[in-house]
């Protein structure tokens, strides 16, 4: 897939790199540090979009040359945002909370070029079966999911054995709603 302006992916996520490559999109990567703060009491969908837009704004100086692509994926349980775990204990607690329940995975995506912004969010419902303590412990020890919202990767072992079903886009749970992004890129250009 070729775009008019070169694409600059503002993400170090290996999953996003993999998905964009599979889409056939040519892109460069540049990551800048951005504050991911958001006010309390806003809907998780708004959080994902707000963070994605804030990331895009950090590239204002490059937006005339590049089509900036940013994304932020969050996990929410009962409208509470669950972040990335800081350590093993927090990863275990997070998976214990998700066990046997349905949660939302929401990815906010922003396209930014030459002063134009287009943001959208995709939501997928993920149903976990009841996980045993040994399953959670094994996964956290072996996969160390500290860089993942909700403390898991759907494409990893825990996704294979623990997720009973999803409603929505699988790739969104990996970190980028590729089908929706493709359509938005066509319309944006």
XYZ file of C-alpha atoms in Angstrom:
189
model
C 0.000 0.000 0.000
C 1.429 3.340 -1.064
C 0.401 6.687 0.421
C 0.979 10.132 -1.096
C 3.062 11.310 1.867
C 5.575 8.983 3.522
C 4.161 7.415 6.688
C 5.860 8.002 10.019
C 4.797 5.500 12.651
C 5.165 6.998 16.103
C 5.300 3.690 17.958
C 7.934 1.266 19.122
C 5.418 -1.580 19.385
C 6.744 -4.626 17.539
C 3.147 -5.776 17.042
C 2.200 -2.554 15.247
C 5.330 -2.806 13.089
C 4.393 -6.386 12.193
C 0.786 -5.519 11.351
C 1.668 -2.509 9.171
C 4.291 -4.554 7.346
C 1.720 -7.305 6.720
C -0.650 -4.621 5.380
C 2.038 -3.719 2.863
C 2.375 -0.176 4.154
C 5.780 1.428 3.802
C 6.699 3.439 6.884
C 9.488 4.899 8.955
C 9.585 4.808 12.751
C 10.331 7.683 15.089
C 9.414 7.581 18.749
C 9.214 10.629 20.981
C 8.393 10.655 24.644
C 4.824 11.825 25.273
C 2.975 12.239 28.548
C 0.127 9.720 28.571
C -1.779 11.498 31.332
C -5.549 11.682 31.082
C -8.144 13.149 33.440
C -10.139 10.816 35.653
C -13.785 10.105 34.975
C -13.663 10.110 31.192
C -14.833 7.146 29.150
C -12.101 4.660 28.154
C -12.819 5.260 24.458
C -12.075 8.977 24.963
C -8.871 8.079 26.828
C -7.536 6.018 23.904
C -8.298 8.764 21.378
C -6.940 11.543 23.621
C -3.611 9.790 24.138
C -3.324 8.977 20.436
C -3.972 12.616 19.518
C -1.462 13.862 22.101
C 1.136 11.538 20.613
C 0.420 12.921 17.129
C 0.744 16.538 18.294
C 4.318 15.788 19.396
C 5.192 15.468 15.684
C 3.767 18.811 14.551
C 7.172 19.847 13.189
C 7.162 16.824 10.834
C 3.499 16.813 9.807
C 4.011 18.692 6.529
C 6.543 16.130 5.325
C 5.025 12.936 6.772
C 1.665 11.350 7.371
C 1.969 10.787 11.116
C 0.338 7.603 12.439
C -0.125 7.192 16.174
C -2.102 4.714 18.239
C -2.843 3.876 21.840
C -4.430 0.646 23.027
C -6.104 0.405 26.400
C -7.887 -2.330 28.288
C -10.971 -1.457 30.310
C -12.964 -3.519 32.774
C -16.294 -2.072 33.897
C -15.294 1.300 32.353
C -12.066 1.416 34.395
C -8.857 1.736 32.389
C -6.318 -0.968 33.235
C -2.802 0.060 32.298
C 0.404 -1.805 31.676
C 1.648 -3.664 34.745
C 4.702 -2.260 36.494
C 5.946 -5.623 37.737
C 5.157 -9.319 38.159
C 2.808 -8.832 41.110
C 0.735 -6.247 39.257
C 0.603 -8.438 36.128
C -0.727 -11.325 38.217
C -3.330 -9.096 39.922
C -4.470 -7.734 36.539
C -4.945 -11.197 35.041
C -6.775 -12.321 38.166
C -9.173 -9.382 37.687
C -9.750 -10.244 34.016
C -10.157 -13.972 34.667
C -13.687 -15.216 34.025
C -14.845 -11.811 32.782
C -15.397 -9.836 29.613
C -13.364 -6.692 29.075
C -12.957 -4.077 26.355
C -9.862 -3.475 24.281
C -9.969 -0.030 22.703
C -7.414 1.366 20.290
C -7.393 5.053 19.495
C -5.702 5.906 16.184
C -4.743 9.304 14.812
C -3.683 10.277 11.307
C -2.020 13.712 11.097
C -0.721 15.437 7.971
C -0.331 19.075 6.927
C -2.527 20.406 9.727
C -5.305 17.811 9.234
C -6.226 15.360 11.992
C -8.385 12.264 11.717
C -8.923 10.228 14.872
C -11.025 7.152 15.484
C -11.342 4.324 17.966
C -12.051 0.630 17.552
C -13.430 -1.518 20.360
C -13.273 -5.288 20.781
C -14.837 -7.320 23.579
C -12.613 -10.091 24.927
C -14.042 -12.963 26.991
C -11.610 -14.749 29.319
C -12.529 -18.093 30.777
C -11.690 -18.634 34.454
C -7.893 -18.893 34.654
C -6.125 -20.928 37.311
C -3.435 -19.410 39.501
C -0.869 -21.753 37.930
C -1.865 -20.666 34.399
C -1.531 -17.004 35.335
C 1.787 -17.609 37.107
C 3.223 -19.598 34.205
C 2.233 -16.957 31.669
C 3.587 -13.996 33.628
C 6.862 -15.768 34.406
C 7.461 -16.978 30.846
C 6.135 -14.011 28.823
C 6.706 -11.078 31.217
C 3.848 -9.008 29.714
C 4.921 -5.702 31.260
C 4.707 -3.770 27.964
C 1.110 -4.805 27.318
C -2.118 -3.124 28.364
C -4.091 -5.571 30.464
C -0.935 -7.662 31.080
C -1.436 -9.998 28.128
C -0.960 -10.467 24.409
C -3.822 -12.196 22.577
C -1.328 -13.790 20.179
C 0.588 -15.386 23.072
C -0.033 -18.527 25.123
C -2.585 -16.929 27.460
C -4.658 -15.849 24.471
C -4.551 -19.317 23.015
C -5.696 -21.077 26.167
C -7.579 -18.396 28.075
C -9.722 -16.439 25.665
C -13.015 -18.166 25.001
C -14.133 -15.694 22.337
C -13.873 -12.157 21.062
C -16.425 -9.801 19.564
C -14.760 -7.514 17.078
C -11.383 -7.087 15.438
C -8.660 -9.544 16.529
C -5.911 -7.228 15.263
C -7.310 -4.422 17.395
C -6.514 -6.535 20.454
C -2.966 -6.933 19.123
C -2.707 -3.141 19.047
C -3.930 -1.857 15.692
C -7.327 -2.205 13.962
C -5.785 -2.853 10.554
C -9.004 -3.138 8.521
C -10.427 0.116 9.888
C -7.030 1.823 9.499
C -6.864 0.759 5.842
C -10.277 2.310 5.149
C -9.402 5.485 7.047
C -6.108 5.881 5.193
C -7.905 5.674 1.847
C -10.434 8.310 2.923
C -7.828 10.558 4.586
C -5.763 10.867 1.423
